[in-house]
mmCIF file of C-alpha atoms in Angstrom:
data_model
loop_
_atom_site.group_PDB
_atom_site.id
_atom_site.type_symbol
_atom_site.label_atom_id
_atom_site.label_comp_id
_atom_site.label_asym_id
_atom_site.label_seq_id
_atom_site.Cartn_x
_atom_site.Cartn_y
_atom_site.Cartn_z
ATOM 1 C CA UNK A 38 13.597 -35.021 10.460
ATOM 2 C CA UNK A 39 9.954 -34.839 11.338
ATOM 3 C CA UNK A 40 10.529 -32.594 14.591
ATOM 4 C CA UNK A 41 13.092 -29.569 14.195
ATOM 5 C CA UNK A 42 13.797 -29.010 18.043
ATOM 6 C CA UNK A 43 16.555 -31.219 18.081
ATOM 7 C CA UNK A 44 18.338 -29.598 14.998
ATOM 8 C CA UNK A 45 17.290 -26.325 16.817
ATOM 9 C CA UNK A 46 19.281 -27.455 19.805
ATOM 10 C CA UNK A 47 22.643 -28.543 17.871
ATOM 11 C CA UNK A 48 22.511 -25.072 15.310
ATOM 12 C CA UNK A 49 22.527 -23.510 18.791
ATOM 13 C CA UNK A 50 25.940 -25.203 20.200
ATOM 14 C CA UNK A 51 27.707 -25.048 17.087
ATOM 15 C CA UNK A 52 26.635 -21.592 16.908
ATOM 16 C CA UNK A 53 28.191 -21.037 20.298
ATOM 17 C CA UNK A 54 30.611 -23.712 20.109
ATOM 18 C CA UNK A 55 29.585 -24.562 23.520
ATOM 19 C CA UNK A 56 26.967 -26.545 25.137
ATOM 20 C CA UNK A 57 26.808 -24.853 28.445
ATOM 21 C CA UNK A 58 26.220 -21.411 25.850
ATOM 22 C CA UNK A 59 23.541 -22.936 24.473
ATOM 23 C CA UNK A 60 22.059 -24.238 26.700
ATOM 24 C CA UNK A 61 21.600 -20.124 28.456
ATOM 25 C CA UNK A 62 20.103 -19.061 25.087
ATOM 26 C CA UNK A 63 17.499 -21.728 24.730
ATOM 27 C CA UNK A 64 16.782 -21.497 28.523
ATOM 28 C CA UNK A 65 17.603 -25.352 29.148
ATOM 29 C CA UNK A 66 19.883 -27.045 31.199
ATOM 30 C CA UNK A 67 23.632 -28.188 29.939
ATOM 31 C CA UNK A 68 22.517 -31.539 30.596
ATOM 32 C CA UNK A 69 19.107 -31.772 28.293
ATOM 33 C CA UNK A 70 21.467 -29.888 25.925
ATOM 34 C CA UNK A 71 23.714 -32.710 25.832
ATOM 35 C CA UNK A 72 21.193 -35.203 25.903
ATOM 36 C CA UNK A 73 19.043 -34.121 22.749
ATOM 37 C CA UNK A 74 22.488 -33.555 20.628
ATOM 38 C CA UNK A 75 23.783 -36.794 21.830
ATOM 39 C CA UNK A 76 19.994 -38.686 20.468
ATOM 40 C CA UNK A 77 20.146 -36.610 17.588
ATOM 41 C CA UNK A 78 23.573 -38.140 16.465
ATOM 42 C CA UNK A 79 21.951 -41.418 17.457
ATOM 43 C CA UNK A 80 19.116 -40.859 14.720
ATOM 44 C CA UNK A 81 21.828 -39.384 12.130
ATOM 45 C CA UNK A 82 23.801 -42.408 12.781
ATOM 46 C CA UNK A 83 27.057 -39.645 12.887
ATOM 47 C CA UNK A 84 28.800 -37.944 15.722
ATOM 48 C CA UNK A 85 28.355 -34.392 14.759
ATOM 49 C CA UNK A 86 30.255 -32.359 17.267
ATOM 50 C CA UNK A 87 33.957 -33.003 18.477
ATOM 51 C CA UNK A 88 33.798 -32.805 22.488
ATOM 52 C CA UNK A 89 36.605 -31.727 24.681
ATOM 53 C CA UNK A 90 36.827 -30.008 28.366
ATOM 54 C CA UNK A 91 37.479 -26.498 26.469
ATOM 55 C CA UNK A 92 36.200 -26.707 23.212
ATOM 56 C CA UNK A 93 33.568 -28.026 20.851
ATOM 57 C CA UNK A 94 33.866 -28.146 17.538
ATOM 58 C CA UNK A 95 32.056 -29.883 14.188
ATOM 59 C CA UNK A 96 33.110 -32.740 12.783
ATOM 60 C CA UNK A 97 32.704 -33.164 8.943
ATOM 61 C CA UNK A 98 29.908 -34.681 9.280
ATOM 62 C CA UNK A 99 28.279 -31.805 11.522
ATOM 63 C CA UNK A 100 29.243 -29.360 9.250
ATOM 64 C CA UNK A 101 26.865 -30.878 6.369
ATOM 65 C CA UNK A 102 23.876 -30.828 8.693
ATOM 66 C CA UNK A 103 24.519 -27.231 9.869
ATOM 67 C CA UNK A 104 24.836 -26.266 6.411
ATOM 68 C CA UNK A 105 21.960 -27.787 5.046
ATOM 69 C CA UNK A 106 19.150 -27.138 7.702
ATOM 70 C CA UNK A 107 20.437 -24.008 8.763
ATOM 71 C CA UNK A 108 18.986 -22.513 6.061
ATOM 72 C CA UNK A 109 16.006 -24.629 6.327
ATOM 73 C CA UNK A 110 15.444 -23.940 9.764
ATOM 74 C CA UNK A 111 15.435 -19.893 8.791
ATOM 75 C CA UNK A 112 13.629 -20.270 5.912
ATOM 76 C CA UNK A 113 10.637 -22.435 8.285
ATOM 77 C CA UNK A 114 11.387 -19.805 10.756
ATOM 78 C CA UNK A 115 10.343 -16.608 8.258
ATOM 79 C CA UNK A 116 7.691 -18.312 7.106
ATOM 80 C CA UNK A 117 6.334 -19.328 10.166
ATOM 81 C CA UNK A 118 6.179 -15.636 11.451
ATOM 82 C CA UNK A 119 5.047 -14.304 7.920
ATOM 83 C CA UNK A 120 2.045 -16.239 8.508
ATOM 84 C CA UNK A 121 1.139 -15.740 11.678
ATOM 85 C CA UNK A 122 1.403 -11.960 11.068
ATOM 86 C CA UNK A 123 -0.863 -12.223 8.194
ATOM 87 C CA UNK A 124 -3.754 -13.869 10.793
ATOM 88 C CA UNK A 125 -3.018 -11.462 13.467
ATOM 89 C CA UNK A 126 -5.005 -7.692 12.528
ATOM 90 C CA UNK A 127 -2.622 -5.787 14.929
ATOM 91 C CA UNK A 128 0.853 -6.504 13.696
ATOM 92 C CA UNK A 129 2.905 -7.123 10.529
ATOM 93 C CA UNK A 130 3.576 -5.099 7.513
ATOM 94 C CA UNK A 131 1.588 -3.764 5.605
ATOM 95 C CA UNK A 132 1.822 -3.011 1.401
ATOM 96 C CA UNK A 133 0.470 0.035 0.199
ATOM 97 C CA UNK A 134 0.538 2.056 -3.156
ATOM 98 C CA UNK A 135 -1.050 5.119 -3.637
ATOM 99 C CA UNK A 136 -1.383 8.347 -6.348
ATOM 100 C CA UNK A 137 1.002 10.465 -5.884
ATOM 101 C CA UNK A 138 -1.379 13.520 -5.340
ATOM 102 C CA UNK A 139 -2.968 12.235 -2.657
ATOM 103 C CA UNK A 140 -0.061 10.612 -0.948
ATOM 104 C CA UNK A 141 1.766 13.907 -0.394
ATOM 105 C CA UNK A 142 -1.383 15.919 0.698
ATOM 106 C CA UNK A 143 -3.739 13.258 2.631
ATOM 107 C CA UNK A 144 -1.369 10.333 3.613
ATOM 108 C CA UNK A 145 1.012 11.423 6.183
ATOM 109 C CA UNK A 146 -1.952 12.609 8.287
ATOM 110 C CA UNK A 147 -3.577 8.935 8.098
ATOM 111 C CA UNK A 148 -0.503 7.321 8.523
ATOM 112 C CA UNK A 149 0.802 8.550 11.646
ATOM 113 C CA UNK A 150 -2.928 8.338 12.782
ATOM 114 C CA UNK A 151 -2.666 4.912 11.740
ATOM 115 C CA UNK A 152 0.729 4.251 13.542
ATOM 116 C CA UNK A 153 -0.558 5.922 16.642
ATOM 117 C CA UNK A 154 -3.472 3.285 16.544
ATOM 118 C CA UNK A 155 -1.802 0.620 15.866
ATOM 119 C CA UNK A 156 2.111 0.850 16.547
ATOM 120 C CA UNK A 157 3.196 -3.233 15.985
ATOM 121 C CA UNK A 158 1.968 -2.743 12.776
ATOM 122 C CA UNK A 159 4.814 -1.373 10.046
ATOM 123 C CA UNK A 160 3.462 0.424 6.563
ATOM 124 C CA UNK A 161 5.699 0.523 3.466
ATOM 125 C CA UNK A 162 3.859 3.034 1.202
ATOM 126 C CA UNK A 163 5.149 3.314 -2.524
ATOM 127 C CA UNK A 164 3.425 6.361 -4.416
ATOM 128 C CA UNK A 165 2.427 6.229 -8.157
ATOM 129 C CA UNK A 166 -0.158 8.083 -10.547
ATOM 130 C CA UNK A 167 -0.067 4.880 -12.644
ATOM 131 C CA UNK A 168 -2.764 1.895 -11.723
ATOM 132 C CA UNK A 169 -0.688 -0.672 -10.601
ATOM 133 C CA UNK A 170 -0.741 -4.516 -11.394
ATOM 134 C CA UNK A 171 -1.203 -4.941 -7.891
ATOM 135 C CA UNK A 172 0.274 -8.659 -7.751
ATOM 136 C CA UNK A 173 3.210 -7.697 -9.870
ATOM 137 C CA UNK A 174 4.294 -4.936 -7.414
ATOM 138 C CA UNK A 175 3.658 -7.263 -4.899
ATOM 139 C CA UNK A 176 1.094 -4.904 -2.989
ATOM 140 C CA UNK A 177 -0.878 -5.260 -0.139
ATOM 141 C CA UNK A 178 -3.784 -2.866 -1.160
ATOM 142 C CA UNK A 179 -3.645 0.076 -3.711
ATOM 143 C CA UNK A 180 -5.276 3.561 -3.231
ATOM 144 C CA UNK A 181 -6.721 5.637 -6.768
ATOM 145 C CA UNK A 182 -8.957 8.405 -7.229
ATOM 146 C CA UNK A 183 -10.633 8.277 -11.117
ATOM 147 C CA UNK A 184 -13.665 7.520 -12.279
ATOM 148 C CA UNK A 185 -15.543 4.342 -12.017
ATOM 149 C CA UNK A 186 -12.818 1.157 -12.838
ATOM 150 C CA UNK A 187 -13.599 -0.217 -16.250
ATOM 151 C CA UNK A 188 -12.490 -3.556 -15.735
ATOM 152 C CA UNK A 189 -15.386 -5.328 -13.321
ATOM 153 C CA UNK A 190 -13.671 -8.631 -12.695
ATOM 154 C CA UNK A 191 -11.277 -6.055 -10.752
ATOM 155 C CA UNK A 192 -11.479 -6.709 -7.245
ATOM 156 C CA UNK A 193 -11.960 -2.680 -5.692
ATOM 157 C CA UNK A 194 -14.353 -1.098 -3.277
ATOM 158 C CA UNK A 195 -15.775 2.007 -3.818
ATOM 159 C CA UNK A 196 -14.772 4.150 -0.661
ATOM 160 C CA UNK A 197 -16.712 7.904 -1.391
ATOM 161 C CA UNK A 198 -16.929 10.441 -4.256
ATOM 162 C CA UNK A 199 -14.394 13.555 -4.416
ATOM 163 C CA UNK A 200 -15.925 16.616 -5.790
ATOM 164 C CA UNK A 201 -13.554 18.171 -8.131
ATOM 165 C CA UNK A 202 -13.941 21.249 -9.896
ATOM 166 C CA UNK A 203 -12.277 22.373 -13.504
ATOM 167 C CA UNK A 204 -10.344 25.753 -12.252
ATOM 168 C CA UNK A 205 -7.710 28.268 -14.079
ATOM 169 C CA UNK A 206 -5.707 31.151 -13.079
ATOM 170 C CA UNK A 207 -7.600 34.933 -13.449
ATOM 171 C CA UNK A 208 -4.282 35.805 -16.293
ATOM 172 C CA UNK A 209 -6.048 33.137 -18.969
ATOM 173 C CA UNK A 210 -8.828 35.124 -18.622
ATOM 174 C CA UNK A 211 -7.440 38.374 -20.018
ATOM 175 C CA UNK A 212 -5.960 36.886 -23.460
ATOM 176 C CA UNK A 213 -9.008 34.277 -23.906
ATOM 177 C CA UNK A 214 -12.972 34.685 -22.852
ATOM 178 C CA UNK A 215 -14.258 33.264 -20.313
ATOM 179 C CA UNK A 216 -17.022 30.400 -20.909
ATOM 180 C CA UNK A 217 -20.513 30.849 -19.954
ATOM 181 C CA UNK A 218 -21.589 27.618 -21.239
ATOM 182 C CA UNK A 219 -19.568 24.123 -21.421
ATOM 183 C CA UNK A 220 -20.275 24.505 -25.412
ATOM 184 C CA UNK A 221 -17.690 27.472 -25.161
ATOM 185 C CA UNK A 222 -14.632 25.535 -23.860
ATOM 186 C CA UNK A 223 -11.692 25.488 -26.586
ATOM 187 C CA UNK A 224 -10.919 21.595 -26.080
ATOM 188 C CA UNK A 225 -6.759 22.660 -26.781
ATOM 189 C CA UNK A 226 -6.954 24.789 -23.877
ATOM 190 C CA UNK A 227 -8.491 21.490 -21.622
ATOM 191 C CA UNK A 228 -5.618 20.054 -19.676
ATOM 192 C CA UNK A 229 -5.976 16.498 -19.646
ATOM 193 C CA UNK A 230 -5.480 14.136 -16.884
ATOM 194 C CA UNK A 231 -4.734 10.799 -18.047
ATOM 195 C CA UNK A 232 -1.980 7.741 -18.388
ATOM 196 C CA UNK A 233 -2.107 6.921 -22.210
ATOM 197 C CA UNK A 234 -2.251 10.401 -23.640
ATOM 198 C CA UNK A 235 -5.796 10.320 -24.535
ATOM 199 C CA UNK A 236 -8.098 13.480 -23.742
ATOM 200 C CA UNK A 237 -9.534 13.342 -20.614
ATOM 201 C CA UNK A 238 -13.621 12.636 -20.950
ATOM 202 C CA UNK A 239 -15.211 15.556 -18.896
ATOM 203 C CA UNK A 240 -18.982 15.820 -17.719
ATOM 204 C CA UNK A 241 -21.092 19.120 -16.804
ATOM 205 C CA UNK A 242 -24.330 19.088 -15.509
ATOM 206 C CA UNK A 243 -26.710 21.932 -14.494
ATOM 207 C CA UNK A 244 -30.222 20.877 -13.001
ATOM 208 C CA UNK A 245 -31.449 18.466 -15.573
ATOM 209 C CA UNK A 246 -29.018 19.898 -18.294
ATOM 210 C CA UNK A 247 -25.689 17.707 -19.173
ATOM 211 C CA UNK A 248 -23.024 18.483 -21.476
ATOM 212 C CA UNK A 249 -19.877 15.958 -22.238
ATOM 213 C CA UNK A 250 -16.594 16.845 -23.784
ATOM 214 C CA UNK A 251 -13.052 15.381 -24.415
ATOM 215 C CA UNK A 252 -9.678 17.356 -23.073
ATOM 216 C CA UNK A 253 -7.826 17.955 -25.520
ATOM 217 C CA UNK A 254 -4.357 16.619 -26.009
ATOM 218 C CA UNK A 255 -1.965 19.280 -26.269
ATOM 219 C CA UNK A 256 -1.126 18.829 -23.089
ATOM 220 C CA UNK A 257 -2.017 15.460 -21.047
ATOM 221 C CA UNK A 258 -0.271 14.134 -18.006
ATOM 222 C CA UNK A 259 -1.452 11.504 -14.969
ATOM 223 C CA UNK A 260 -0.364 13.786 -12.183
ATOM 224 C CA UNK A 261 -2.570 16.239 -10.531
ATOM 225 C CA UNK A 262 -0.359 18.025 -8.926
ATOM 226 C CA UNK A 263 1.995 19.078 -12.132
ATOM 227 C CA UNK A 264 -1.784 19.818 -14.040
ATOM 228 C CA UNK A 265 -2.588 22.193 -11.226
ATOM 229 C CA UNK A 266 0.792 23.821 -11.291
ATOM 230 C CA UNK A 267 0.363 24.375 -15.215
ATOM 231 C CA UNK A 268 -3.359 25.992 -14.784
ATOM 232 C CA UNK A 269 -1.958 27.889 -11.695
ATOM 233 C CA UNK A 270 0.680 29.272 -13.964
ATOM 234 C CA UNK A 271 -1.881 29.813 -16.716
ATOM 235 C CA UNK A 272 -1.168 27.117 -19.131
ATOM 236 C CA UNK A 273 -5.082 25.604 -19.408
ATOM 237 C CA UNK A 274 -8.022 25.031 -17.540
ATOM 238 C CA UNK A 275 -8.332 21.169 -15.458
ATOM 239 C CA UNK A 276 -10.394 19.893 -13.604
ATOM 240 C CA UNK A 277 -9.131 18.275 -10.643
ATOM 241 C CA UNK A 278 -10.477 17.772 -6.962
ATOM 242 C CA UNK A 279 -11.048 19.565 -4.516
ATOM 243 C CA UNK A 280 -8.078 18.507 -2.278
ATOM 244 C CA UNK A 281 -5.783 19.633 -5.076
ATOM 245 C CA UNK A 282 -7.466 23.239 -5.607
ATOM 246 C CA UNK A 283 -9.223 24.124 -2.559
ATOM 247 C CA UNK A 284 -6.139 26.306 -0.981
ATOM 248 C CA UNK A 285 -5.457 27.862 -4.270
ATOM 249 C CA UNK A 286 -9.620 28.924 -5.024
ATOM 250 C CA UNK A 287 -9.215 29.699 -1.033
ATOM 251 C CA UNK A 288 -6.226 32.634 -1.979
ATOM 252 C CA UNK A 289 -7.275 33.162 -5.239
ATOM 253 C CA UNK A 290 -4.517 31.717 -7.271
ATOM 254 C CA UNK A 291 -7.254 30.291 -9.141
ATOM 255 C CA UNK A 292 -10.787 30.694 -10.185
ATOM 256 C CA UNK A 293 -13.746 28.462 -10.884
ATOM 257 C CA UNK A 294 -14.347 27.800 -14.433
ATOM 258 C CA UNK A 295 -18.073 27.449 -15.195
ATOM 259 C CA UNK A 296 -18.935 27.994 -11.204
ATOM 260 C CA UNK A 297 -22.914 27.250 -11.707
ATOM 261 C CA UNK A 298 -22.215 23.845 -13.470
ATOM 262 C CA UNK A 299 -20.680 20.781 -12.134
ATOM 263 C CA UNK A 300 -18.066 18.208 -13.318
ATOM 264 C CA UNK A 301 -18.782 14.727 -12.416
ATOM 265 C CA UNK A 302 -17.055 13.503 -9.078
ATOM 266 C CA UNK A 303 -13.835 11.010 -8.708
ATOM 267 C CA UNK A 304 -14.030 7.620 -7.067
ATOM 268 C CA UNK A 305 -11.357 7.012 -3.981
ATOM 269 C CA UNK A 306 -11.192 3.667 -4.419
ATOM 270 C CA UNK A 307 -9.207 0.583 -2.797
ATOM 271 C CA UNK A 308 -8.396 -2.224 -4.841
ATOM 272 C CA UNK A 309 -6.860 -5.446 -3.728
ATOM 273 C CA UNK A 310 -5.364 -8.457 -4.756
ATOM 274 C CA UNK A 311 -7.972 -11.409 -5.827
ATOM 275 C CA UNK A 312 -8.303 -12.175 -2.102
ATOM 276 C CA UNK A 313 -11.336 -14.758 -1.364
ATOM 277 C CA UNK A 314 -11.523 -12.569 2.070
ATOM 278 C CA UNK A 315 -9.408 -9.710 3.098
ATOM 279 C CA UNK A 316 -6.489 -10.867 5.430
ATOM 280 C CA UNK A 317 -7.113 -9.276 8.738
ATOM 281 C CA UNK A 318 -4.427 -7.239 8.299
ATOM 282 C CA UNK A 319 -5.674 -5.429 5.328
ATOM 283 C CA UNK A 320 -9.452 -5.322 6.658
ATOM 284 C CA UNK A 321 -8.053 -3.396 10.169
ATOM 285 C CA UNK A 322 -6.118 -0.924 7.313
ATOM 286 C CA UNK A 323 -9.587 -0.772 5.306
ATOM 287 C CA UNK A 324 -11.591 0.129 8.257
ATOM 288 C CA UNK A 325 -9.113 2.610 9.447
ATOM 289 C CA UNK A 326 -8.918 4.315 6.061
ATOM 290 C CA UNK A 327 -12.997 4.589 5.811
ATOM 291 C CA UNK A 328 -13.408 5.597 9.399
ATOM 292 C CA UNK A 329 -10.492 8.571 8.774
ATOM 293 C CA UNK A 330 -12.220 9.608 5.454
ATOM 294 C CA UNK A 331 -15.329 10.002 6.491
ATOM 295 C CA UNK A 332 -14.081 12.200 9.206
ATOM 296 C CA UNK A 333 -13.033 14.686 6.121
ATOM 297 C CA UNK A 334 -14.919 17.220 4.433
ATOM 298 C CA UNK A 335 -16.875 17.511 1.268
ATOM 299 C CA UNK A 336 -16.566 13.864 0.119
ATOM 300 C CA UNK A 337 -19.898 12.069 -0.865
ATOM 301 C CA UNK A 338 -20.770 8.784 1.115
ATOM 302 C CA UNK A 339 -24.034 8.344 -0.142
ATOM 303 C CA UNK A 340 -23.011 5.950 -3.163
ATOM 304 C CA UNK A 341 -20.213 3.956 -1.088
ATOM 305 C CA UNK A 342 -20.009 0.285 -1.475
#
């Protein structure tokens, strides 16, 4: 069947098991109701519905055309609307995966600010500290703050820089010395953010002075939040950003370690599937989520791509 109206029409009686029924929900009269079941059994060279002045009902030969392009006819159907919300840049559903860290402090805010902009469009977030094989988990767009991606056939854009700041509670300070240069940092007591349990690479600069180091790995983990927790409590020094530390430095939970240097700035980054152009439903997201960053504080736009 090249044209699916008239299959339309006869799911819809034996649906309702009347043609006067169906004829209200497809906003047609009874009679063009009867007239485009009675050419489709014509085509089909079967009678497909049993007619009597109370009932309708399938015949056996009915049945085996409901059953097969029903499901044919919903299957066309989803697809048809799939598509047409993937062309639209106001409505649909949106994909999106993001660190953990940031989802709980920074996302909520841009979401509903999101929603409130655009309501017709729905957002399933999923939140993980782990970069994502983002057509495996079947993802829209992902979110990640690290440092610059290593693999360049990924396809990401480079949103801003996030200062971050390596910070400890005042206690490790009164069983251990406090650094004065990035020389004196015991590499055990390091905290290390990172997903394969290697140290985490760490870069101070002063003026024209630099000074790299690896985190050790006594402890290592790829959540912020659980690193801050430990330093808070006084397990280590970690350098995190700022949106992580700033109320504790604010109270004084914690302290700047090495306050006149400065460790090298995160990437907030978007990646995406290998898209040839962003769907507009993504690019309306994209431009939302720049516009509502660069609303924020402290983050560098000067090297955004």
């Amino acid at each position: 069947m090249k044209d699916l109206h008239p299959i339309r029409v006869f799911l819809k009686v034996a649906e309702q098991a009347s043609f006067a029924a169906a004829a209200r929900d497809l906003a047609m009269t009874p009679a063009s109701v009867t007239r485009i079941v009675a050419k489709l059994e014509h085509t089909l060279g079967q009678q497909l519905l049993l007619r009597t002045t109370r009932h309708v009902s399938l015949t056996a030969a009915g049945s085996r055309v409901a059953t097969r392009f029903g499901p044919i006819v919903e299957d066309f159907d989803r697809a048809s609307e799939e598509m047409a919300q993937a062309v639209r840049p106001d409505r649909g559903r949106l994909r999106i995966n993001a660190p953990v860290s940031m989802g709980g402090r920074l996302l909520p805010g841009l979401i509903d600010s999101f929603r409130l902009a655009y309501p017709n469009i729905e957002v399933d977030v999923t939140m993980t500290d782990r970069l994502v094989d983002i057509m495996a988990e079947d993802c829209d767009l992902a979110i990640r703050i690290s440092g610059p991606p290593g693999d360049l056939s990924t396809i990401w854009r480079k949103v801003c820089e996030i200062p971050r700041r390596a910070i400890a509670a005042p206690a490790l300070f009164e069983r251990m010395a406090g650094p004065v240069h990035p020389s004196d940092l015991v590499v055990d007591t390091c905290l290390s953010y990172s997903a394969d349990g290697a140290g985490e690479p760490w870069v101070f600069t002063k003026g024209t002075h630099r000074h790299s180091l690896r985190a050790g790995t006594a402890v290592v983990s790829n959540n912020g939040d659980f690193l801050y927790a430990l330093a808070k409590a006084g397990g280590g020094i970690a350098a995190l950003p700022d949106f992580i530390t700033h109320a504790g430095l604010e109270s004084g939970a914690v302290i700047p370690v090495l306050p006149d240097w400065s460790v090298a700035s995160l990437w907030l980054m978007l990646y995406y599937p290998p898209y040839t152009q962003l769907p507009p439903l993504v690019a309306t997201f994209t431009d939302f989520f720049v516009a509502y960053m660069r609303d924020m504080d402290g983050l560098d736009f000067s090297n955004a791509t």
